[in-house]
Short mmCIF file of C-alpha atoms in Angstrom, two decimals:
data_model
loop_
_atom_site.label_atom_id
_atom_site.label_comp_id
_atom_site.label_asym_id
_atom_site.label_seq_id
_atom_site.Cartn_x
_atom_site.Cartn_y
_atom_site.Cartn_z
CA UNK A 1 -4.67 -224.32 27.43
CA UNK A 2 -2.32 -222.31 25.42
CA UNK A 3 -1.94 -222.90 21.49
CA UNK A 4 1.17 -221.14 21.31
CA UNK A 5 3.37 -217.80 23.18
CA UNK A 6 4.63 -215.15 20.89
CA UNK A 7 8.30 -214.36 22.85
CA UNK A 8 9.88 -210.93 21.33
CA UNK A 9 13.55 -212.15 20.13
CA UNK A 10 16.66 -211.08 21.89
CA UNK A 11 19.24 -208.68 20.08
CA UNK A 12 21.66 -205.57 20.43
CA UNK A 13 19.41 -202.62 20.36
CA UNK A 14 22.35 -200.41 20.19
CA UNK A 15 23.44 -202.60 17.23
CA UNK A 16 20.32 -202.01 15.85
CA UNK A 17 19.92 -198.54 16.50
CA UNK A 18 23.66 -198.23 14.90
CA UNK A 19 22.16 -200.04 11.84
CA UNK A 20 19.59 -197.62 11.67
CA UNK A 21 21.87 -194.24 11.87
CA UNK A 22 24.09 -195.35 9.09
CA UNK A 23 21.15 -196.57 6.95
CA UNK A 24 22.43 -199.81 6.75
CA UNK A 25 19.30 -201.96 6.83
CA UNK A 26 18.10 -201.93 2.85
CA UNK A 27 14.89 -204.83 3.32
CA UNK A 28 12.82 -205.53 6.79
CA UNK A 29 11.04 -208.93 6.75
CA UNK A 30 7.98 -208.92 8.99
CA UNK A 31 6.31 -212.67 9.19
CA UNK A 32 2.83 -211.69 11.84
CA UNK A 33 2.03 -208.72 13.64
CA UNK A 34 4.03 -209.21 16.26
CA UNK A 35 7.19 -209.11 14.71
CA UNK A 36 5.94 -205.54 13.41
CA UNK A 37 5.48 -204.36 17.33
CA UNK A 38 8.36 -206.37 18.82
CA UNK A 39 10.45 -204.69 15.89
CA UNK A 40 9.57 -200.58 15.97
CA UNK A 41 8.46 -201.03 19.73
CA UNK A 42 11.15 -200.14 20.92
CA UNK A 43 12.63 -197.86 19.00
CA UNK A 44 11.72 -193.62 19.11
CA UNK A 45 10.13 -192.04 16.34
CA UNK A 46 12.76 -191.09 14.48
CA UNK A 47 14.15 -194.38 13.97
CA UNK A 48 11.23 -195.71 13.20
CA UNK A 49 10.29 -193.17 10.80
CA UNK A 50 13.83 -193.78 9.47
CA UNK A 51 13.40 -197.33 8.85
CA UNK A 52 10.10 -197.19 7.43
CA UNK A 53 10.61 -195.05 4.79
CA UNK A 54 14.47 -196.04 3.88
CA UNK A 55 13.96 -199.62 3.93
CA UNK A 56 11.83 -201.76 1.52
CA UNK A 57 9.16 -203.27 4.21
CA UNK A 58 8.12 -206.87 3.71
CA UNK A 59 4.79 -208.16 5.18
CA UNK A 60 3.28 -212.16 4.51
CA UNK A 61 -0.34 -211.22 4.50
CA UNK A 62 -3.08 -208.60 5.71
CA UNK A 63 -2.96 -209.23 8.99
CA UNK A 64 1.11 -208.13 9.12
CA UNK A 65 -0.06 -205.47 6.51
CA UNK A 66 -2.43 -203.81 9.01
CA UNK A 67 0.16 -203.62 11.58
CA UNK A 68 2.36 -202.00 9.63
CA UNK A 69 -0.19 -199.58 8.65
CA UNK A 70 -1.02 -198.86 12.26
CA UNK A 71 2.63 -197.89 12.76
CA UNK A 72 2.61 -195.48 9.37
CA UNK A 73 3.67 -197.33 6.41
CA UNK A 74 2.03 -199.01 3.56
CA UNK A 75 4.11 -202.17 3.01
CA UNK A 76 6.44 -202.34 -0.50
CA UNK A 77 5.68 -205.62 -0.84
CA UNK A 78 2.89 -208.41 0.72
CA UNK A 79 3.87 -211.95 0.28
CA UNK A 80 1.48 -213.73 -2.71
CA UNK A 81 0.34 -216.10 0.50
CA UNK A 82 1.48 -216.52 3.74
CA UNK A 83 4.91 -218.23 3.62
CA UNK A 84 8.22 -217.69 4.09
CA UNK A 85 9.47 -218.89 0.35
CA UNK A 86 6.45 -216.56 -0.92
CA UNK A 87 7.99 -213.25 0.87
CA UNK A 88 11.24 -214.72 -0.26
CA UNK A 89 9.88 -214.61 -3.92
CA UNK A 90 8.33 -211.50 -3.70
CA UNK A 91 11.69 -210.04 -2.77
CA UNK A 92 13.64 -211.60 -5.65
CA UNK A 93 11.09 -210.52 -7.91
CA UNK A 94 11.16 -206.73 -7.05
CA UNK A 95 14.71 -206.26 -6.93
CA UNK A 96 15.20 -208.43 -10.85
CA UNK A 97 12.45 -206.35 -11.66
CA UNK A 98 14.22 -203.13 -10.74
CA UNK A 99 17.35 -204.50 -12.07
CA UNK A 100 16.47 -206.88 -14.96
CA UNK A 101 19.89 -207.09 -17.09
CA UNK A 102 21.51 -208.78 -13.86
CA UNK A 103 21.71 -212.58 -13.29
CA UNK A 104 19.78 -214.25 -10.55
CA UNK A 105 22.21 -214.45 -7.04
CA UNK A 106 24.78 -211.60 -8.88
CA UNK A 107 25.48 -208.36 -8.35
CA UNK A 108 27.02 -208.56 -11.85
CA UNK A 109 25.30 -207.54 -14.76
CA UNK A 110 24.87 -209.98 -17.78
CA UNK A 111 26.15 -209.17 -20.77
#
């Protein structure tokens, strides 16, 4: 019997591709392996290189880490355990660190 079916999502890869050209995507989230070769699959090696090293690249644990690797690219940041609120935190916590005088959920500085 089957535990469980990975299924690649659905979406625009024109949109995405657009996304890509105008360096619009700032963060990519990767939650298992998977999502690393569903994501870049498809894409040439420009984009991909493109993404990779404009975008801060997220991975919840090693074995997302490794994938990553295999593709290029050390991850930015690795989740402090495998969950979604722990890659959540891990984001918060880089960009507060990189911008410390603003105010949690603001783009406005505190004063």
């Amino acid at each position: 019997a089957v535990a469980y079916r990975t299924i690649a999502a659905q979406y625009d890869i024109d949109e995405l591709r657009a996304l890509i050209a105008s360096d619009a995507i700032d963060v990519v989230t990767f939650s298992s392996a998977s999502t690393v070769d569903n994501f870049l699959g498809p894409l040439t090696t420009g984009e991909r290189a493109r993404v990779l090293n404009r975008a801060t690249i997220v991975s919840i644990g090693e074995t997302t880490s490794a994938a990553i690797r295999r593709h290029g690219k050390e991850p930015d940041l690795v989740a402090a355990n495998a969950t979604m609120q722990a890659m959540h935190d891990a984001i918060v916590s880089s960009v507060t660190s990189v911008n410390p005088g603003q105010r949690e959920g603001s783009s406005e500085p505190t004063h």
